[in-house]
CSV table of C-alpha atoms in Angstrom, one decimal:
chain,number,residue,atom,x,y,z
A,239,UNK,CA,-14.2,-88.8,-26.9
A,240,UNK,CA,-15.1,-88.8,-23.1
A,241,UNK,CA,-12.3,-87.5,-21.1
A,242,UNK,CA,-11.4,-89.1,-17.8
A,243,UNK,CA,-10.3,-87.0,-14.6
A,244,UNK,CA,-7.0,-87.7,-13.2
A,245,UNK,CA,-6.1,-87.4,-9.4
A,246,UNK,CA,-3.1,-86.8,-7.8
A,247,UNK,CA,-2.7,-89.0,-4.2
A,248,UNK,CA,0.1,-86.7,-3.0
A,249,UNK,CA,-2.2,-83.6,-2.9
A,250,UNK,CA,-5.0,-84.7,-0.6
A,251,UNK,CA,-6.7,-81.1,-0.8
A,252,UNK,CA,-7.5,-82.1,-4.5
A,253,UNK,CA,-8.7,-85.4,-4.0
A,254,UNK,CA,-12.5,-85.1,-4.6
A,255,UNK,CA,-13.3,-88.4,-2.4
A,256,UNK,CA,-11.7,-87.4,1.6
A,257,UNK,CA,-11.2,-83.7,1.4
A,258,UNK,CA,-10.8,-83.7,5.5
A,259,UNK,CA,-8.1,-86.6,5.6
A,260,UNK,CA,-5.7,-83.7,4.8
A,261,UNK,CA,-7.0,-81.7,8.2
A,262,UNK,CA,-6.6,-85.1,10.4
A,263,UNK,CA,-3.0,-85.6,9.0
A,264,UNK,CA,-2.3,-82.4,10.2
A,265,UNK,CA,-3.5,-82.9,14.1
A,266,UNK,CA,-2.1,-85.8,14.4
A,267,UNK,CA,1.3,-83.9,12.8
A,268,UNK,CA,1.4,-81.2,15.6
A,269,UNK,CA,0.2,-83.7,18.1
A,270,UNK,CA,3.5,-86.3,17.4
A,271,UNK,CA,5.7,-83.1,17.7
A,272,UNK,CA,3.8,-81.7,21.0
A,273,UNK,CA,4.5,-85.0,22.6
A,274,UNK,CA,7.8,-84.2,21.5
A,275,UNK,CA,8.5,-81.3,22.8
A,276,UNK,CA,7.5,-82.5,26.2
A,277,UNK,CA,9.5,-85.6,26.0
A,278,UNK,CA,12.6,-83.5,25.5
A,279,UNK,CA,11.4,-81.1,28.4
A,280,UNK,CA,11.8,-84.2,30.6
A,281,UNK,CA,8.8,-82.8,33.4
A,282,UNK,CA,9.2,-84.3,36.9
A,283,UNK,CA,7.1,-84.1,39.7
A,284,UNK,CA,9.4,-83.1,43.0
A,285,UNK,CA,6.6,-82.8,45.4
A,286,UNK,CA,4.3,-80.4,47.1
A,287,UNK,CA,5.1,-76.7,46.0
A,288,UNK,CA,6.5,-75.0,49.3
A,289,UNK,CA,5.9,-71.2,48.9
A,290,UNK,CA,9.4,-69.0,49.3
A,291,UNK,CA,8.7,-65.8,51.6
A,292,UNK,CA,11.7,-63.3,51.8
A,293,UNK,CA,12.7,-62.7,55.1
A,294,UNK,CA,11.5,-59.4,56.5
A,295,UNK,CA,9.9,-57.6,59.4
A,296,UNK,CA,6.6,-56.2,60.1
A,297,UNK,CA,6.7,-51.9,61.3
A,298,UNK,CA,3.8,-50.0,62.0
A,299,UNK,CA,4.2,-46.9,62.9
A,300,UNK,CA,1.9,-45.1,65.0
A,301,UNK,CA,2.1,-41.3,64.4
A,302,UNK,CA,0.3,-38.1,66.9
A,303,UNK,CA,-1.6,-35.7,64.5
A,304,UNK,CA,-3.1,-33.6,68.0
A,305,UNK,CA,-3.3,-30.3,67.1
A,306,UNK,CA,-0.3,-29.5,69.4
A,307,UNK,CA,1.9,-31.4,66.7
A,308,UNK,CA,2.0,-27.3,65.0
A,309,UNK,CA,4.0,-26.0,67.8
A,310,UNK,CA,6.9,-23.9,66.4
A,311,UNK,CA,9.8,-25.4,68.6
A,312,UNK,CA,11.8,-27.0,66.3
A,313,UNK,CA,14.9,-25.9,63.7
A,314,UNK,CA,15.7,-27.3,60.7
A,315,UNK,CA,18.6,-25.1,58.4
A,316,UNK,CA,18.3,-22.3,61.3
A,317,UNK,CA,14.7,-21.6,60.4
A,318,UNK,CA,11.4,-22.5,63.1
A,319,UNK,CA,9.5,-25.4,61.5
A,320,UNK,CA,6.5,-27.0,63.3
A,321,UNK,CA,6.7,-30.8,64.7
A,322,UNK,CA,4.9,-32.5,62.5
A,323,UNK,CA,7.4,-31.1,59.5
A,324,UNK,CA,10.3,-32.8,61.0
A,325,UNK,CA,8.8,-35.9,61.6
A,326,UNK,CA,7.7,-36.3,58.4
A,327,UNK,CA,11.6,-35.6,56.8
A,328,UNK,CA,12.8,-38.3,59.7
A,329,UNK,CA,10.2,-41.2,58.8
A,330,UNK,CA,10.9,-40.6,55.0
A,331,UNK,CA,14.3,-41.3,55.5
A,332,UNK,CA,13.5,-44.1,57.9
A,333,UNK,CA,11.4,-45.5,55.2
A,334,UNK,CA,13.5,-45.2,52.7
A,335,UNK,CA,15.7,-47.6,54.6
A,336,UNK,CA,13.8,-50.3,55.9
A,337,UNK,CA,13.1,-51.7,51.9
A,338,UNK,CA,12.5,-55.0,51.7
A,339,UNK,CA,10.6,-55.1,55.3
A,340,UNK,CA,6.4,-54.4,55.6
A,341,UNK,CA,5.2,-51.2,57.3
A,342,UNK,CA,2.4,-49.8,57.8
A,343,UNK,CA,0.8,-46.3,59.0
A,344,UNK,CA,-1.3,-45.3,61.7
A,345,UNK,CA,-2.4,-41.7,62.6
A,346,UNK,CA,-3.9,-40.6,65.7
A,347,UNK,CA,-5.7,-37.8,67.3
A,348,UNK,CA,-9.3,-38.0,68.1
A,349,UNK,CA,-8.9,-41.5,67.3
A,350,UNK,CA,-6.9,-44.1,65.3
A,351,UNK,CA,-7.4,-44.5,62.1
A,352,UNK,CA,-5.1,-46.9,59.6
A,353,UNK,CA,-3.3,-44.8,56.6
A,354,UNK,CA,-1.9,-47.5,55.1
A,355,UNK,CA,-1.5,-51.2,55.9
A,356,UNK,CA,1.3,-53.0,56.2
A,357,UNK,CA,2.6,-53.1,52.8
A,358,UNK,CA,6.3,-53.4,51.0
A,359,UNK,CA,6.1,-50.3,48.6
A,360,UNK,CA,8.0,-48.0,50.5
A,361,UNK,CA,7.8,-45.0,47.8
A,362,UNK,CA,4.2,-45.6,48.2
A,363,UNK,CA,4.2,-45.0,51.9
A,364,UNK,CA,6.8,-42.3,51.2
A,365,UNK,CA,4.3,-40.5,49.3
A,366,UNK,CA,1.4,-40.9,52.4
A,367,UNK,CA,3.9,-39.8,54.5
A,368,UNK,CA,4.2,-36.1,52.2
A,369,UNK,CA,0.6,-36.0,52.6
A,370,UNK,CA,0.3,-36.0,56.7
A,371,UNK,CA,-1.7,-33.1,57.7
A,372,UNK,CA,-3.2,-31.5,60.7
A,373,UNK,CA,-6.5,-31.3,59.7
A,374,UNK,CA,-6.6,-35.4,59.1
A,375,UNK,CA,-7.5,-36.8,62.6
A,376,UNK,CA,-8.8,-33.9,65.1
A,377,UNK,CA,-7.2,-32.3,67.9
A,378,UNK,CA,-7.3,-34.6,70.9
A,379,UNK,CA,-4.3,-37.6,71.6
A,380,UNK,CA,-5.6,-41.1,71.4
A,381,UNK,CA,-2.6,-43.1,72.4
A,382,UNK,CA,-4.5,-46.0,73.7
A,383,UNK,CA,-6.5,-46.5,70.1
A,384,UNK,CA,-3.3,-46.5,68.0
A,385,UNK,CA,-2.2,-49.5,70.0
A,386,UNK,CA,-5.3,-51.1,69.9
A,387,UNK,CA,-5.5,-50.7,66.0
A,388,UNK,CA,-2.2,-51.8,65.5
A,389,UNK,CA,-2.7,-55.2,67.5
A,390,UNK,CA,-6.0,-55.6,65.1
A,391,UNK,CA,-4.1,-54.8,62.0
A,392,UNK,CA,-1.0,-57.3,63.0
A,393,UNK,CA,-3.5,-60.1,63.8
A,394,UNK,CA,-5.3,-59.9,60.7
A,395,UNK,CA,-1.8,-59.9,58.6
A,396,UNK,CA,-1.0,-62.9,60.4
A,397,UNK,CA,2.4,-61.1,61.5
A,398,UNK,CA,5.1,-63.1,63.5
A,399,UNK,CA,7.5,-60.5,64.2
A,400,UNK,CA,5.1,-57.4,65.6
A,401,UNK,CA,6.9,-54.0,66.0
A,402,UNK,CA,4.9,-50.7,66.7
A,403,UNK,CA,7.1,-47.2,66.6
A,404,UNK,CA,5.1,-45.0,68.1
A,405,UNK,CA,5.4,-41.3,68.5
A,406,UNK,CA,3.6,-39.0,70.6
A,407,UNK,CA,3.8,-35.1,72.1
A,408,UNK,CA,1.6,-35.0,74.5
A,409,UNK,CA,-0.8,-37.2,76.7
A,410,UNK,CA,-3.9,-39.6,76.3
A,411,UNK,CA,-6.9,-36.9,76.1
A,412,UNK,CA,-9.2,-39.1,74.8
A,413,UNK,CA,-10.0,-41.8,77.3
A,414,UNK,CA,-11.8,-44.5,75.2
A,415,UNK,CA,-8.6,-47.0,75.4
A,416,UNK,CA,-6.3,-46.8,78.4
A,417,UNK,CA,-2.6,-47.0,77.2
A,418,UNK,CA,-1.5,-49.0,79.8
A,419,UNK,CA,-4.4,-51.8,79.2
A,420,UNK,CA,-3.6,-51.5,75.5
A,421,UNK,CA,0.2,-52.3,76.4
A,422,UNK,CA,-0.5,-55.1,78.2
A,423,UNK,CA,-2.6,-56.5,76.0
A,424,UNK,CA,0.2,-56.1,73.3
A,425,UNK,CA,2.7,-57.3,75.2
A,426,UNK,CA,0.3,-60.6,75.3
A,427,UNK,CA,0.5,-60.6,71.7
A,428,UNK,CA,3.4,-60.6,71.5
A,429,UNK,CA,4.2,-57.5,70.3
A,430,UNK,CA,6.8,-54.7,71.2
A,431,UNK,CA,6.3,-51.3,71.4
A,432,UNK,CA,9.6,-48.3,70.8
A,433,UNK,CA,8.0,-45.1,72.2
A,434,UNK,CA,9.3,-41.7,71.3
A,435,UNK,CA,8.6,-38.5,73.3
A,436,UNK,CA,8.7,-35.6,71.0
A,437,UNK,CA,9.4,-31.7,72.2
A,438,UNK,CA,12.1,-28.8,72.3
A,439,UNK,CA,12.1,-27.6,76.5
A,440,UNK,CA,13.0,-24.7,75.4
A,441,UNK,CA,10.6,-22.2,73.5
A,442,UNK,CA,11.6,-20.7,70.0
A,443,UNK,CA,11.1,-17.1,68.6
A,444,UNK,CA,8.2,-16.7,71.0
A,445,UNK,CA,8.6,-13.2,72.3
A,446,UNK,CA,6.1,-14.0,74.6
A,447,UNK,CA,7.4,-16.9,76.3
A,448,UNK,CA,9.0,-16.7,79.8
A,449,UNK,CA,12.6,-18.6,80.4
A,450,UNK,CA,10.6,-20.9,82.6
A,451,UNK,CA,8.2,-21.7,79.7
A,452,UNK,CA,8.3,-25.5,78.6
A,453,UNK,CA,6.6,-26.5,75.3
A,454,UNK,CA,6.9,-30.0,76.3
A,455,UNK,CA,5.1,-29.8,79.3
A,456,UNK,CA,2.1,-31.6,78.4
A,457,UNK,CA,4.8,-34.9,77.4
A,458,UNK,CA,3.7,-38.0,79.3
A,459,UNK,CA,6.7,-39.2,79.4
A,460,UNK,CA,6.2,-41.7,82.2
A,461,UNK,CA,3.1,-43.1,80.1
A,462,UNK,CA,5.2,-43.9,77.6
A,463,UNK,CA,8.5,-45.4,79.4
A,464,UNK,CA,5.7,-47.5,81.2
A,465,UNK,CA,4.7,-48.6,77.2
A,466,UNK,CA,7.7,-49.6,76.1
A,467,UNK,CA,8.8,-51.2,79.5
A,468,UNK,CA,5.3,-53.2,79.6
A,469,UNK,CA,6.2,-54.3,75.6
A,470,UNK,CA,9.9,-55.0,76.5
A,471,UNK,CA,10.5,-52.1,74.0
A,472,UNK,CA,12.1,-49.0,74.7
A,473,UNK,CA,11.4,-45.3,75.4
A,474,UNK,CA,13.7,-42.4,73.1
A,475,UNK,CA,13.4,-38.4,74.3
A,476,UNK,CA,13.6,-36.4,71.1
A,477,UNK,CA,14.2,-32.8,71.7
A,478,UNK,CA,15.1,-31.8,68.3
A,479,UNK,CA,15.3,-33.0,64.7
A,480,UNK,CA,19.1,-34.4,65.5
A,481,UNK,CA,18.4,-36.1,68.4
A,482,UNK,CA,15.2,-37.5,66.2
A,483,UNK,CA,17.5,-38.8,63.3
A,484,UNK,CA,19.6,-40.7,65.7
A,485,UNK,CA,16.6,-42.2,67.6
A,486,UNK,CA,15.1,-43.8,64.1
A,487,UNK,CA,18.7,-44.7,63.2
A,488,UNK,CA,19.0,-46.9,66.3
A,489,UNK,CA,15.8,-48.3,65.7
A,490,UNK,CA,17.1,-49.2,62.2
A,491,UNK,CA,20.0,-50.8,63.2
């Protein structure tokens, strides 16, 4: 006796006669509940996206590598450090403060030359900072370059608010870029400049230095005042780490 086969309709992966009808059930299943989903969503459309930029400022800061930056006329805890050491414990802190604002870092000495652009990662800068060394940028003072770079560097960031802190020990030796000419073009950028004059006027632990003997005599300080004034910025006389600290805490405020 010939046995007929039975099918069952409710299990359309048995049926012999549309095996994909189960497969096209199933798309249109999880299309119904995507349309779903986005219906309960409710989507609107509120315009053109405006991007959201935190207020903030833009810092570079212009620092003198010359090989004069090694003179011992500084104390920090009652011991002789060099210049350069104490200027790198003052812009940490200073860093460390200004979160939340882009800087950026320019060393100079035979020329300028950009450390790191203007950038928001302040423990990142921090740590450039720690690695500031003599032996980076030459000898010689190039003043006029590090303004120069630093108008470069603001006009490709597109920067609105333009601030340069620059500190220096000793005079323009290099001659490619005048200061004063650089100044005045950043001043017609738009850009202001805080200059710092660094040196002790008195000599430290140097038995062979006279009472007369000034190891900030090679300062141009009148270059500098002439800067800032130029900028609408403003000259500060650092004479020891103190007097430092206080200078970069009146710039922060």
């Amino acid at each position: 006796q010939e046995i007929e086969p039975l099918y069952v309709a409710t299990l359309p992966h048995l049926s012999q006669q549309a095996p994909h009808r189960h497969y096209s059930l199933f798309l249109l299943a999880l299309l119904i509940w995507s349309l779903l989903l986005l219906a309960l969503a409710r989507p609107a459309w509120l315009g053109e996206p405006e991007p959201l930029e935190r207020p903030h400022r833009d810092l570079m800061l212009a620092i003198d590598l010359s090989d004069s930056m090694r003179t011992m006329d500084m104390l920090e805890q009652g011991r002789p450090v060099n210049r350069l050491q104490v200027v790198k414990h003052q812009l940490r802190q200073f860093v460390g403060q200004r979160a939340g604002d882009r800087i950026g870092l320019i060393l100079f000495a035979d020329h300028a030359y950009l450390m790191s652009p203007l950038t928001s990662d302040w423990r990142t800068l921090q740590s450039f900072i720690d690695e500031l060394d003599f032996s980076m940028a030459g000898y010689l003072t190039s003043i006029g370059e590090a303004i120069g770079l630093s108008i470069k560097r603001f006009r490709d960031e597109g920067s609105r608010q333009k601030l340069l802190i620059l500190l220096s020990d000793g005079r323009d030796t290099v001659g490619t870029v005048s200061p004063l000419a650089a100044a005045t073009l950043a001043a017609q950028h738009q850009m202001r400049i805080y200059t710092i004059g660094l040196g002790a006027e008195v000599a430290l632990d140097d038995p062979l230095a006279s009472a007369t003997d000034n190891p900030a005599a090679d300062l141009d300080e009148q270059t500098l005042r002439e800067i800032a004034r130029v900028t609408q910025g403003h000259y500060f006389r650092a004479r020891d780490p103190e007097s430092l600290a206080a200078i970069y805490q009146e710039i922060d405020a």
